[in-house]
Structure formats: C-alpha cells, structure tokens
Short mmCIF file of C-alpha atoms and ligand atoms in Angstrom, two decimals:
data_model
loop_
_atom_site.label_atom_id
_atom_site.label_comp_id
_atom_site.label_asym_id
_atom_site.label_seq_id
_atom_site.Cartn_x
_atom_site.Cartn_y
_atom_site.Cartn_z
CA MET A 501 38.79 23.37 12.90
CA PRO A 502 37.07 22.10 16.02
CA THR A 503 37.55 18.53 17.16
CA LEU A 504 34.87 16.56 19.00
CA GLU A 505 36.21 17.94 22.25
CA THR A 506 36.37 21.56 21.16
CA LEU A 507 32.98 22.03 19.48
CA SER A 508 31.60 25.22 20.94
CA PHE A 509 28.12 24.87 22.36
CA ASP A 510 25.60 27.62 22.97
CA ASN A 511 22.43 25.95 24.18
CA ALA A 512 19.72 28.52 23.67
CA PHE A 513 16.86 26.02 23.92
CA ALA A 514 18.19 24.83 27.28
CA ARG A 515 17.83 28.38 28.60
CA LEU A 516 14.06 28.25 28.20
CA PRO A 517 12.20 27.59 31.48
CA ASP A 518 12.27 24.04 32.85
CA ALA A 519 8.67 23.41 31.82
CA PHE A 520 9.76 22.90 28.21
CA PHE A 521 11.95 19.86 28.83
CA THR A 522 13.52 17.42 31.22
CA ARG A 523 17.27 17.41 31.62
CA LEU A 524 18.73 13.93 31.53
CA PRO A 525 21.72 12.15 30.02
CA PRO A 526 21.49 9.56 27.25
CA GLN A 527 21.60 5.93 28.39
CA PRO A 528 24.81 4.17 27.33
CA LEU A 529 24.80 1.33 24.81
CA PRO A 530 27.25 -1.59 24.93
CA ASP A 531 30.19 -1.58 22.49
CA PRO A 532 29.02 1.09 20.09
CA TYR A 533 30.46 1.01 16.57
CA LEU A 534 30.26 3.45 13.71
CA VAL A 535 27.93 2.32 10.93
CA ALA A 536 28.14 5.43 8.76
CA ALA A 537 28.79 9.14 8.95
CA SER A 538 28.08 11.99 6.57
CA PRO A 539 31.07 14.21 5.76
CA ALA A 540 28.66 16.83 4.35
CA ALA A 541 26.75 16.98 7.65
CA ALA A 542 30.02 17.10 9.61
CA ALA A 543 31.04 20.11 7.56
CA LEU A 544 27.91 21.98 8.69
CA ILE A 545 29.21 22.02 12.25
CA GLY A 546 32.80 22.50 11.12
CA LEU A 547 33.86 19.05 12.22
CA ASP A 548 36.90 17.79 10.36
CA ALA A 549 36.21 14.60 8.38
CA ALA A 550 39.12 12.95 10.25
CA GLU A 551 37.08 13.18 13.46
CA LEU A 552 34.52 10.74 12.03
CA ALA A 553 37.10 7.94 12.03
CA ARG A 554 38.13 8.33 15.67
CA PRO A 555 36.97 5.60 18.07
CA GLU A 556 35.68 8.39 20.34
CA PHE A 557 33.19 9.36 17.64
CA ALA A 558 31.07 6.24 18.21
CA GLN A 559 31.29 6.78 21.98
CA VAL A 560 30.07 10.34 21.67
CA PHE A 561 27.32 9.79 19.11
CA SER A 562 25.91 6.73 20.83
CA GLY A 563 25.46 8.96 23.88
CA ASN A 564 28.00 7.00 25.92
CA ARG A 565 30.33 9.93 26.38
CA LEU A 566 29.15 13.51 26.78
CA LEU A 567 30.75 16.30 24.82
CA PRO A 568 32.02 19.16 26.95
CA GLY A 569 29.47 21.96 26.80
CA SER A 570 26.48 19.81 25.96
CA GLU A 571 23.42 19.94 28.24
CA PRO A 572 21.29 16.93 27.30
CA LEU A 573 17.56 17.21 27.56
CA ALA A 574 14.33 15.74 26.18
CA ALA A 575 11.69 18.25 25.05
CA VAL A 576 7.97 17.98 25.67
CA TYR A 577 5.35 18.29 22.92
CA SER A 578 1.90 16.98 22.08
CA GLY A 579 0.11 16.49 18.81
CA HIS A 580 -2.59 15.12 16.56
CA GLN A 581 -1.85 11.63 15.28
CA PHE A 582 -3.86 10.43 12.27
CA GLY A 583 -6.25 13.31 12.79
CA VAL A 584 -6.95 12.54 16.45
CA TRP A 585 -5.70 14.50 19.44
CA ALA A 586 -3.08 12.30 21.10
CA GLY A 587 -2.23 14.46 24.12
CA GLN A 588 1.30 14.58 25.46
CA LEU A 589 4.03 12.89 23.43
CA GLY A 590 7.50 14.46 23.62
CA ASP A 591 11.03 13.25 22.92
CA GLY A 592 10.48 9.65 23.97
CA ARG A 593 13.75 8.54 22.47
CA ALA A 594 15.59 11.69 21.57
CA HIS A 595 18.11 13.67 23.56
CA LEU A 596 19.03 17.18 22.50
CA LEU A 597 22.71 17.61 23.30
CA GLY A 598 22.81 21.33 22.61
CA GLU A 599 23.55 23.71 19.82
CA VAL A 600 26.90 24.16 18.14
CA ALA A 601 27.96 27.10 16.07
CA GLY A 602 28.07 26.32 12.39
CA THR A 603 27.02 27.52 8.99
CA GLY A 604 23.74 29.44 9.20
CA THR A 605 21.86 29.84 12.45
CA GLY A 606 23.72 27.14 14.36
CA TRP A 607 22.90 23.47 14.57
CA GLU A 608 21.27 21.56 17.37
CA ILE A 609 22.59 18.04 17.77
CA GLN A 610 20.03 15.45 18.77
CA LEU A 611 20.57 11.75 19.45
CA LYS A 612 17.62 9.60 18.39
CA GLY A 613 17.44 6.21 20.07
CA ALA A 614 19.64 7.03 23.07
CA GLY A 615 17.32 5.66 25.74
CA GLN A 616 14.16 6.31 27.70
CA THR A 617 12.98 9.72 28.83
CA PRO A 618 9.95 10.85 30.85
CA TYR A 619 8.11 11.03 27.51
CA SER A 620 8.74 7.42 26.46
CA ARG A 621 5.34 6.28 27.77
CA PHE A 622 5.58 2.47 27.56
CA ALA A 623 8.21 2.32 24.84
CA ASP A 624 11.88 1.47 25.18
CA GLY A 625 13.54 4.71 24.11
CA ARG A 626 15.51 2.90 21.45
CA ALA A 627 15.66 2.83 17.65
CA VAL A 628 16.70 -0.14 15.54
CA LEU A 629 19.51 -0.27 13.00
CA ARG A 630 17.03 -0.64 10.12
CA SER A 631 15.07 2.54 10.78
CA SER A 632 18.20 4.46 11.74
CA ILE A 633 19.86 3.71 8.41
CA ARG A 634 16.67 4.81 6.63
CA GLU A 635 16.58 8.12 8.49
CA PHE A 636 20.29 8.71 7.99
CA LEU A 637 20.27 8.04 4.26
CA CYS A 638 17.06 9.88 3.53
CA SER A 639 18.01 13.00 5.50
CA GLU A 640 21.17 13.36 3.48
CA ALA A 641 19.49 12.41 0.21
CA MET A 642 16.78 15.04 0.69
CA ALA A 643 19.38 17.71 1.43
CA ALA A 644 21.21 16.83 -1.78
CA LEU A 645 17.92 17.16 -3.67
CA GLY A 646 17.60 20.68 -2.29
CA ILE A 647 14.61 19.83 -0.09
CA PRO A 648 14.51 21.42 3.38
CA THR A 649 15.25 18.74 5.95
CA THR A 650 16.88 17.90 9.24
CA ARG A 651 20.34 16.49 8.58
CA ALA A 652 22.00 13.31 9.78
CA LEU A 653 25.58 13.21 11.00
CA SER A 654 25.92 9.53 11.81
CA VAL A 655 24.50 6.16 12.66
CA VAL A 656 26.14 4.29 15.51
CA GLY A 657 25.13 0.68 16.18
CA SER A 658 25.32 -1.67 19.12
CA HIS A 659 24.64 -5.37 19.60
CA ALA A 660 22.06 -4.47 22.30
CA PRO A 661 18.85 -6.29 21.41
CA VAL A 662 15.67 -4.32 20.70
CA ARG A 663 12.30 -5.99 20.37
CA ARG A 664 10.08 -4.96 17.46
CA GLU A 665 8.12 -7.53 15.37
CA THR A 666 11.32 -9.56 15.63
CA MET A 667 14.46 -9.08 17.70
CA GLU A 668 16.69 -6.46 16.14
CA THR A 669 19.68 -4.45 17.34
CA ALA A 670 19.93 -0.88 18.61
CA ALA A 671 21.29 2.15 16.82
CA VAL A 672 21.46 5.88 17.38
CA VAL A 673 21.16 8.57 14.71
CA ALA A 674 22.80 11.91 15.39
CA ARG A 675 20.53 14.49 13.77
CA LEU A 676 21.22 18.15 13.10
CA ALA A 677 18.74 20.99 12.68
CA PRO A 678 18.57 24.65 13.67
CA SER A 679 15.63 23.54 15.82
CA PHE A 680 13.48 20.46 16.31
CA ILE A 681 10.43 22.44 17.48
CA ARG A 682 7.21 21.02 16.04
CA PHE A 683 3.65 22.18 15.49
CA GLY A 684 2.89 19.92 18.44
CA SER A 685 5.27 21.88 20.68
CA PHE A 686 2.75 24.74 20.47
CA GLU A 687 -0.33 22.53 20.62
CA HIS A 688 1.02 21.20 23.92
CA TRP A 689 0.73 24.56 25.73
CA ALA A 690 -2.46 25.61 23.99
CA ALA A 691 -4.21 22.40 25.07
CA LYS A 692 -3.25 23.10 28.67
CA GLY A 693 -4.44 26.69 28.41
CA LYS A 694 -0.93 27.90 29.32
CA THR A 695 -0.61 31.10 27.33
CA THR A 696 2.56 32.25 29.10
CA GLU A 697 4.52 29.21 27.93
CA LEU A 698 2.88 29.37 24.51
CA ARG A 699 4.10 32.94 24.14
CA GLN A 700 7.58 32.11 25.46
CA LEU A 701 7.94 29.41 22.84
CA ALA A 702 6.65 31.60 20.02
CA ASP A 703 8.93 34.44 21.11
CA TYR A 704 11.87 32.04 21.18
CA VAL A 705 11.19 30.94 17.59
CA ILE A 706 10.71 34.52 16.42
CA GLU A 707 13.79 35.89 18.15
CA ARG A 708 16.10 33.14 16.97
CA PHE A 709 14.80 32.24 13.55
CA ARG A 710 12.22 34.71 12.27
CA PRO A 711 13.19 38.15 13.63
CA GLU A 712 11.39 39.80 10.70
CA CYS A 713 8.05 38.68 12.25
CA ARG A 714 8.74 40.93 15.23
CA ASP A 715 8.10 44.01 13.08
CA ALA A 716 4.77 42.81 11.71
CA ALA A 717 1.50 44.32 12.95
CA ASN A 718 0.67 40.89 14.38
CA PRO A 719 3.97 39.07 15.02
CA TYR A 720 2.34 35.72 15.86
CA GLY A 721 0.12 35.93 12.81
CA ALA A 722 3.26 36.65 10.80
CA LEU A 723 4.93 33.59 12.34
CA LEU A 724 1.95 31.42 11.37
CA ALA A 725 2.04 32.83 7.83
CA ASP A 726 5.78 32.13 7.66
CA VAL A 727 5.20 28.52 8.69
CA GLY A 728 2.37 28.29 6.16
CA ARG A 729 4.54 29.56 3.36
CA ARG A 730 7.45 27.27 4.19
CA THR A 731 5.23 24.25 4.69
CA GLY A 732 3.54 24.95 1.35
CA GLU A 733 6.88 25.12 -0.39
CA LEU A 734 8.10 22.00 1.39
CA ILE A 735 5.11 19.90 0.37
CA ALA A 736 5.32 21.21 -3.20
CA ARG A 737 8.87 19.89 -3.26
CA TRP A 738 7.77 16.53 -1.85
CA GLN A 739 5.07 16.19 -4.50
CA ALA A 740 7.38 17.18 -7.34
CA VAL A 741 10.05 14.64 -6.41
CA GLY A 742 7.52 11.93 -5.51
CA PHE A 743 8.36 11.82 -1.79
CA MET A 744 5.83 10.59 0.73
CA HIS A 745 6.47 11.29 4.40
CA GLY A 746 4.17 8.57 5.64
CA VAL A 747 3.28 10.00 9.07
CA MET A 748 2.34 13.66 8.75
CA ASN A 749 1.11 13.91 12.32
CA THR A 750 1.37 17.40 13.81
CA ASP A 751 4.15 16.22 16.13
CA ASN A 752 6.21 15.43 13.03
CA MET A 753 5.73 18.85 11.41
CA SER A 754 8.66 21.21 11.79
CA ILE A 755 8.02 24.83 12.76
CA LEU A 756 10.89 25.72 10.40
CA GLY A 757 9.34 23.90 7.43
CA LEU A 758 11.88 21.07 7.41
CA THR A 759 11.22 17.45 6.57
CA LEU A 760 11.28 15.93 10.06
CA ASP A 761 11.05 12.45 11.61
CA TYR A 762 11.76 9.95 8.88
CA GLY A 763 9.80 6.77 9.46
CA PRO A 764 7.83 4.79 6.87
CA PHE A 765 8.55 7.33 4.11
CA GLY A 766 8.79 6.34 0.48
CA PHE A 767 9.66 7.63 -2.96
CA MET A 768 7.22 6.93 -5.76
CA ASP A 769 8.25 4.03 -7.99
CA ALA A 770 5.46 3.28 -10.53
CA PHE A 771 3.27 6.38 -10.37
CA ASP A 772 0.06 5.97 -8.38
CA PRO A 773 -1.45 9.07 -6.80
CA HIS A 774 -3.23 6.92 -4.23
CA HIS A 775 -0.04 5.25 -3.10
CA ILE A 776 0.22 4.80 0.68
CA CYS A 777 3.82 4.32 1.73
CA ASN A 778 3.06 3.56 5.38
CA HIS A 779 1.74 0.04 5.84
CA SER A 780 0.14 1.10 9.15
CA ASP A 781 -1.93 3.86 7.45
CA ASP A 782 -4.97 1.69 6.60
CA ARG A 783 -7.15 4.53 5.39
CA GLY A 784 -4.52 6.33 3.34
CA ARG A 785 -4.70 9.54 5.32
CA TYR A 786 -1.11 10.23 4.30
CA SER A 787 -1.19 8.97 0.70
CA TYR A 788 0.77 10.85 -1.97
CA LYS A 789 -2.30 12.66 -3.22
CA SER A 790 -3.44 13.65 0.28
CA GLN A 791 -0.23 15.30 1.44
CA PRO A 792 -1.09 18.84 0.28
CA GLN A 793 -4.47 18.86 2.03
CA ILE A 794 -2.97 17.31 5.16
CA GLY A 795 -0.44 20.14 5.25
CA HIS A 796 -3.39 22.53 5.29
CA TRP A 797 -5.14 20.56 8.04
CA ASN A 798 -1.98 20.57 10.12
CA LEU A 799 -1.64 24.32 9.74
CA TYR A 800 -5.13 24.73 11.15
CA ALA A 801 -4.06 22.64 14.15
CA LEU A 802 -1.09 24.98 14.60
CA GLY A 803 -3.27 28.03 13.95
CA SER A 804 -5.77 27.06 16.60
CA ALA A 805 -2.88 26.54 19.03
CA LEU A 806 -1.52 30.02 18.27
CA ALA A 807 -4.98 31.63 18.33
CA PRO A 808 -4.65 32.96 21.90
CA LEU A 809 -1.58 34.92 20.74
CA ILE A 810 -2.89 35.96 17.35
CA GLY A 811 -6.30 37.19 18.47
CA GLU A 812 -9.29 36.96 16.17
CA PRO A 813 -10.17 33.71 14.40
CA GLU A 814 -10.27 35.69 11.12
CA ASP A 815 -6.62 36.61 11.64
CA VAL A 816 -5.67 32.98 12.13
CA GLN A 817 -7.56 32.03 9.01
CA ALA A 818 -6.07 34.89 7.00
CA ALA A 819 -2.53 33.94 8.03
CA ILE A 820 -3.08 30.41 6.71
CA GLU A 821 -5.13 31.20 3.64
CA THR A 822 -2.77 33.89 2.36
CA SER A 823 0.31 31.75 2.84
CA TYR A 824 -0.07 28.02 2.45
CA ALA A 825 -2.07 27.46 -0.72
CA PRO A 826 -0.37 30.24 -2.71
CA ALA A 827 3.06 28.96 -1.69
CA PHE A 828 2.16 25.36 -2.44
CA GLU A 829 0.53 26.10 -5.77
CA GLY A 830 3.15 28.59 -6.92
CA HIS A 831 6.07 26.33 -6.10
CA PHE A 832 4.39 23.21 -7.37
CA MET A 833 3.67 24.81 -10.74
CA ASP A 834 7.22 26.18 -10.99
CA LEU A 835 8.75 22.84 -10.04
CA MET A 836 6.59 20.91 -12.50
CA ARG A 837 7.32 23.38 -15.29
CA ALA A 838 11.03 22.90 -14.62
CA LYS A 839 10.63 19.11 -14.59
CA LEU A 840 8.91 19.35 -17.97
CA GLY A 841 11.62 21.57 -19.40
CA LEU A 842 9.48 24.71 -19.54
CA ALA A 843 11.27 27.96 -18.81
CA ARG A 844 8.33 30.36 -18.86
CA ALA A 845 4.87 30.42 -17.33
CA LEU A 846 2.16 30.52 -19.99
CA PRO A 847 -1.63 30.49 -19.81
CA GLY A 848 -2.84 26.92 -20.00
CA ASP A 849 0.06 25.50 -17.98
CA GLU A 850 -2.22 24.40 -15.16
CA ASP A 851 -4.31 22.37 -17.59
CA PHE A 852 -1.23 20.88 -19.18
CA ILE A 853 0.27 19.90 -15.82
CA GLY A 854 -3.12 18.45 -14.83
CA ASP A 855 -3.14 16.43 -18.08
CA THR A 856 0.40 15.29 -17.29
CA PHE A 857 -0.69 13.83 -13.95
CA GLY A 858 -3.73 12.27 -15.63
CA MET A 859 -1.40 10.60 -18.13
CA LEU A 860 0.96 9.44 -15.37
CA GLN A 861 -1.99 7.94 -13.51
CA GLN A 862 -3.02 5.99 -16.61
CA GLN A 863 0.46 4.89 -17.64
CA HIS A 864 1.98 4.13 -14.20
CA PRO A 865 5.54 4.74 -15.40
CA ASP A 866 8.36 4.80 -12.92
CA TYR A 867 8.07 8.42 -11.77
CA THR A 868 11.78 9.19 -11.47
CA GLN A 869 12.75 7.45 -14.70
CA PHE A 870 9.92 9.09 -16.60
CA PHE A 871 11.16 12.64 -16.05
CA ARG A 872 14.80 11.71 -16.37
CA ARG A 873 14.18 10.10 -19.75
CA LEU A 874 11.87 12.88 -20.88
CA GLY A 875 14.88 15.16 -20.51
CA THR A 876 16.72 13.25 -23.23
CA LEU A 877 14.02 13.66 -25.91
CA PRO A 878 14.24 16.30 -28.65
CA ALA A 879 11.63 19.04 -29.00
CA LYS A 880 11.03 18.15 -32.66
CA VAL A 881 10.67 14.69 -34.16
CA ASP A 882 10.35 13.39 -37.62
CA GLU A 883 7.20 11.23 -37.93
CA THR A 884 9.14 8.44 -39.69
CA THR A 885 11.60 8.01 -36.80
CA ARG A 886 9.35 9.13 -33.93
CA THR A 887 8.74 5.74 -32.35
CA THR A 888 12.47 5.03 -32.23
CA THR A 889 13.33 8.49 -30.89
CA ASP A 890 10.63 8.27 -28.23
CA ALA A 891 11.35 4.64 -27.36
CA PRO A 892 13.00 5.46 -23.98
CA LEU A 893 9.70 6.91 -22.80
CA ARG A 894 7.33 4.68 -24.76
CA ASP A 895 9.01 1.66 -23.11
CA LEU A 896 7.73 2.92 -19.74
CA ALA A 897 4.12 3.26 -20.89
CA ILE A 898 1.22 0.84 -20.78
CA ASP A 899 -0.82 2.51 -23.52
CA ARG A 900 1.63 3.85 -26.08
CA ASP A 901 -0.97 5.71 -28.13
CA GLY A 902 -2.01 7.57 -24.98
CA LEU A 903 1.58 8.46 -24.28
CA ASP A 904 2.14 9.58 -27.89
CA ALA A 905 -0.83 11.92 -27.58
CA TRP A 906 0.64 13.44 -24.43
CA LEU A 907 4.08 13.78 -26.05
CA ALA A 908 2.46 15.71 -28.89
CA LEU A 909 0.97 18.14 -26.35
CA TRP A 910 4.34 18.43 -24.61
CA ARG A 911 6.09 19.20 -27.91
CA ALA A 912 3.48 21.79 -28.80
CA ARG A 913 4.09 23.45 -25.45
CA LEU A 914 7.88 23.36 -25.97
CA ALA A 915 7.40 24.93 -29.41
CA ALA A 916 5.74 27.91 -27.72
CA GLU A 917 9.13 28.67 -26.14
CA GLY A 918 11.58 27.61 -28.84
CA ARG A 919 14.37 27.03 -26.32
CA PRO A 920 17.38 25.19 -27.82
CA ASP A 921 17.30 21.45 -27.04
CA ALA A 922 20.76 21.37 -25.46
CA GLU A 923 19.91 24.15 -23.04
CA ARG A 924 16.54 22.66 -22.09
CA GLN A 925 17.90 19.13 -21.75
CA ALA A 926 20.72 20.30 -19.48
CA ALA A 927 18.22 22.20 -17.34
CA MET A 928 15.99 19.11 -17.09
CA MET A 929 18.95 16.97 -15.99
CA GLY A 930 19.59 19.48 -13.23
CA VAL A 931 16.08 19.21 -11.78
CA ASN A 932 15.00 15.63 -12.49
CA PRO A 933 17.06 13.38 -10.24
CA LYS A 934 18.42 10.16 -11.57
CA TYR A 935 18.79 8.69 -8.07
CA VAL A 936 16.33 8.78 -5.18
CA LEU A 937 16.27 6.63 -2.03
CA ARG A 938 13.93 3.96 -3.27
CA ASN A 939 12.79 1.49 -0.61
CA TRP A 940 14.63 -1.34 -2.29
CA ILE A 941 17.91 0.59 -2.17
CA ALA A 942 17.53 1.37 1.52
CA GLU A 943 16.54 -2.23 2.16
CA SER A 944 19.58 -3.69 0.41
CA ALA A 945 21.89 -1.37 2.39
CA ILE A 946 20.09 -2.39 5.60
CA ARG A 947 20.39 -6.11 4.89
CA ALA A 948 24.11 -5.77 4.22
CA ALA A 949 24.55 -3.71 7.41
CA GLN A 950 22.60 -6.22 9.47
CA GLY A 951 25.12 -8.78 8.21
CA GLY A 952 28.00 -6.56 9.35
CA ASN A 953 28.85 -4.98 5.99
CA PHE A 954 28.45 -1.20 6.12
CA SER A 955 30.03 -0.44 2.76
CA GLU A 956 26.66 -0.52 1.01
CA VAL A 957 25.39 2.29 3.28
CA ASP A 958 28.43 4.36 2.32
CA LYS A 959 27.94 3.64 -1.37
CA VAL A 960 24.29 4.68 -1.27
CA LEU A 961 25.17 7.82 0.72
CA ALA A 962 27.82 8.78 -1.85
CA CYS A 963 25.53 8.10 -4.80
CA LEU A 964 22.62 10.10 -3.38
CA ALA A 965 24.92 13.02 -2.57
CA SER A 966 24.89 13.78 -6.34
CA PRO A 967 21.38 12.76 -7.37
CA PHE A 968 21.39 14.71 -10.64
CA ASP A 969 24.69 13.37 -11.99
CA ASP A 970 24.99 10.37 -14.26
CA GLN A 971 27.16 7.97 -12.30
CA PRO A 972 28.01 5.03 -14.58
CA HIS A 973 29.28 2.88 -11.67
CA ASN A 974 25.98 3.45 -9.84
CA GLU A 975 23.63 2.63 -12.70
CA ARG A 976 22.00 -0.08 -10.58
CA TYR A 977 20.68 2.51 -8.12
CA ALA A 978 18.68 4.17 -10.90
CA ALA A 979 16.60 1.04 -11.40
CA PRO A 980 12.99 0.51 -10.31
CA PRO A 981 12.39 -2.14 -7.64
CA PRO A 982 13.71 -5.60 -8.51
CA ASP A 983 11.39 -8.60 -8.13
CA TRP A 984 12.61 -9.44 -4.62
CA ALA A 985 11.49 -5.99 -3.44
CA ALA A 986 8.00 -6.07 -4.95
CA GLY A 987 6.30 -6.83 -1.64
CA LEU A 988 8.42 -4.63 0.62
CA ALA A 989 6.27 -2.94 3.24
CA VAL A 990 7.37 -0.30 5.70
CA SER A 991 5.38 0.46 8.82
CA CYS A 992 5.58 2.73 11.85
CA SER A 993 7.73 0.11 13.59
CA SER A 994 11.08 1.72 14.13
P1 LIG B 1965 6.82 8.88 15.90
O1 LIG B 1965 5.60 8.23 15.39
O2 LIG B 1965 8.10 8.13 15.67
O3 LIG B 1965 6.94 10.31 15.45
O4 LIG B 1965 6.69 8.89 17.49
C1 LIG B 1965 5.57 9.39 18.17
C2 LIG B 1965 5.88 9.48 19.64
O5 LIG B 1965 6.26 8.22 20.16
C3 LIG B 1965 7.01 10.44 19.99
O6 LIG B 1965 6.71 11.02 21.22
C4 LIG B 1965 8.19 9.51 20.11
O7 LIG B 1965 9.21 10.02 20.94
C5 LIG B 1965 7.55 8.29 20.74
N1 LIG B 1965 8.29 7.06 20.43
C6 LIG B 1965 8.33 6.38 19.27
N2 LIG B 1965 9.07 5.29 19.37
C7 LIG B 1965 9.55 5.25 20.64
C8 LIG B 1965 10.40 4.37 21.37
N3 LIG B 1965 10.90 3.26 20.83
N4 LIG B 1965 10.66 4.68 22.65
C9 LIG B 1965 10.15 5.79 23.24
N5 LIG B 1965 9.34 6.65 22.61
C10 LIG B 1965 9.05 6.40 21.33
MG1 LIG B 1966 7.88 11.82 15.60
#
C-alpha cells in the first residue's frame, strides 16, 4: 500500500497547454493540525488508514509540504453567477496537486483554501474552518447516500486568522475527484472565441472520461448529451433526498455530473418547496423547487459554449432536449417510487407522486423523517386501530384528515402490487435515509471544533457513513432542528 511519500502521480491535466492553468505552489499555513480525515476517501487512493495519523499528513494536506510527483497548479475557468455572465473566475483558492492512481479513473487531489492564485481577484485565497468542515462532511455524506460527488480526504486547520463577517481561522480541505472541470471551464474559451483551446479541453474530457463519445457521429454533441444525462440524474437525486446545492452557478457545475463546490447547501428539514438554503440568494434562484430548471438553464450555457464544436444550433438543442429532461424525469420518478415503497411503474404514478408533493407542501413534515417513518407502516390497516398504527406519521402532520386521505391513496397504490410488507419495508429502509447532514448537525460539529474538540466531526462522519442504518447511539442525529438552530442561516461567506 502506498504511503504519503510513495503515492504514484500521473498528472494528465498538467500536460494540457499552459493556457489552461498557472503553476504555483500552495502557500504554507502556520502550525497545521489535523481536524478530521475520511478513511473511506483515503481508501480510494489506496492510502493506508495509518497514514492519516502521521504528523506529516497535516503538513502535506495543508499544502506546507509537497508530495513527490505532484505538480501544483490553479486552473482557469469563467462562468455565469446567479444568471449573469461573470467573466473570468478560476481556482482562486484551490491548488490541484495532481492525479494519483486509484479505484476507477484515478483521482485528482485538490487543496481548497491553500492560498492566493492569479484567479483570487481581491480575495484572500483562504477558507475558514466552518465552511471546510461543512464541505468535508457533506462530500462524504453524499457519497454514502449514493449521490455522485467530489470526495473529501481531510480537513487541516491552522490558527492563522481569516477575516469574514467576523475573524475566524483558516483550514484546508483536500478534495478528490476524477476531474474538477466545470461547465465554466468551457464557457471560458468560448467567451474568448478560442476554439482551439475549447476543442483541446473537450478532447481531453472525451479521451479520459467519455471515450464512447469519440465514436458518435457528433462527438461533442455526444459529450453534451452525456453531461445532460448525468446532470439530470444528479439533480433527480438531489430532489429525492431533499438536498439543495445553494449556488448552482455554471462555475460550480461539474462536467462529470458530480456534486461540486459545497457552500451554503442544505438538506430539507420541514418540507417547503420554496425553501432557499442560501441566505445570500435573495430572489430564490436556487430554491429547492427551482433546481431542476436551473440545471436545464446551465446546460444551455454549456451548450452555447460547445456550439462552435457541435455545429448547428439544432444539434445543440437536440443534445440537451434528448438527454436532460428524460434523465431527470425518469430517475426522479424511479427514486420517488422507491421512496414510497413501490416496486413497479404503473399508469397514474405521476399523478400520485404529484399528489404526494402537494400533501407534503400542505403538511410541512420533516422530509427525512416522513419517508423513514412511512417505511414502518403496514400496507393494510384495520379501521379501529388505524390512528394508532399511523400515529408515527400523523404526529408529523398539521392537518391529520388531509394526511389520512393521502395514506388511503398510498395504501390503494400498494394494494395494486401486493408486495409483502416485510420486503417492502426493508426496501424502503434501504432508500430512505435516517441520517442526513442537517444544518444543525454540521453547526454543532463546527462549534465543538472551533472550541478545539474535533470528536464531534468524527462522530458525524461515522454516523453519516451509514445513513440507512438504525444507529441507536446516534438517535440524536435523526432529529429535526432543535430550538437553538431555528434561525441558523448559511450564506456564501466561506
Ligand atoms: P464560489 O462561489 O465559492 O464557487 O467561488 C466563486 C469564485 O470565487 C471562484 O473563482 C473561487 O475560486 C473564488 N473565491 C471564492 N472565495 C475565495 C477566496 N476566499 N479567495 C480567493 N478566491 C475565492
Ligand atoms: Mg465555486
């Protein structure tokens, strides 16, 4: 098994022409210390769990010491932010160290918060402990939920002060992904009219990650359709689990269809389709309900960037229209059926799932608890004992008669399948998580860590690694927000 010093790097991205990035080392931080590390992420790059405990680990993953074979660089990209063209952005606080061999296509290691780069504009190149813990925990939680995402190997902290709304301290997240290329990486070259670089980047993505596109009649159209399909599936998964990204700008959209750049994200507590998890998003552009149509908008931004390679506008449109909506709708229906305990697709399911969201909107139950508890109910009830049997769900409702009416529809739909309760209930437990990274959970781990106690971060990480298992010692993490967390707001400040 490789150690830190013997990881084998093969830096394909660094072999692209110099126009795509600036080579520069991370800027050291004083006295770095390990806050948390993910053994599951370490395993992806074959790193022995014992390596995480070495003092050198914090030196390496703060950026203070370079691993042999790494070639640090910051990549350039542009993008649309909140629907407006923002021009050049780029890795303003991220250094790509290189790519190590591992399971799958290889893993790039990126340090987020390791100092200024030519793309920092007026910002400090740093990240604070608070936002780093959020990214770390959520990356690993999403992976355990089976949702495509960049991974997080570690958070390393330092006492170095960082100014946000208040003074905070610096931290660095080591992220892993096959690639961090974004929609905005393509928009960058298209906006400059540089078709050569645009093609080089598209060819790089196709060669390394999507070789099957090479054989299509229109390889770049096939690439766009691939991104459309993966993005559709990704956002279906977000909607089904109640995840809100918070800042779906095109520079935060992964060309591989991964959840990328965790900032003011949130998981739905009491269901509200209009919920806006990002306090800085005044108009709710990225609300829960808007995410699917924003995915579509973002694909058109990517499509217009790729247009010079694809050819006719109709081909761009066809690549998006045949991929995104069908993938989103198909996956969303399948995921919702599974959440509801339905094994087969039947006519009328769309209406029933629509009614389900209408009911959730009226009842505002805790979204995660609602489905988890639904999975405990029997398919048949005796009218005399119904209110007791259904109490776990009725207790979450505002209007119990309304909920009862929906439960009757649900039971009628279950009866159309006649699946045994035990089988259906077990299947529901396997798809409806008990534990998600609620804001209050992240916040309590952050407060403990800011006070020097990192054990809460480890406990949350371990709990969320098995989100579908009942964990009696972690019952508290299944709870909706406590009173102290009612007013918690997360913003773009990170
Ligand atoms: P985000 O909204 O975090 O996706 O960031 C948008 C852009 O701002 C990206 O180019 C980031 O690299 C850059 N950025 C955000 N925060 C900082 C920071 N503290 N220092 C330098 N660049 C930053
Ligand atoms: Mg970003």
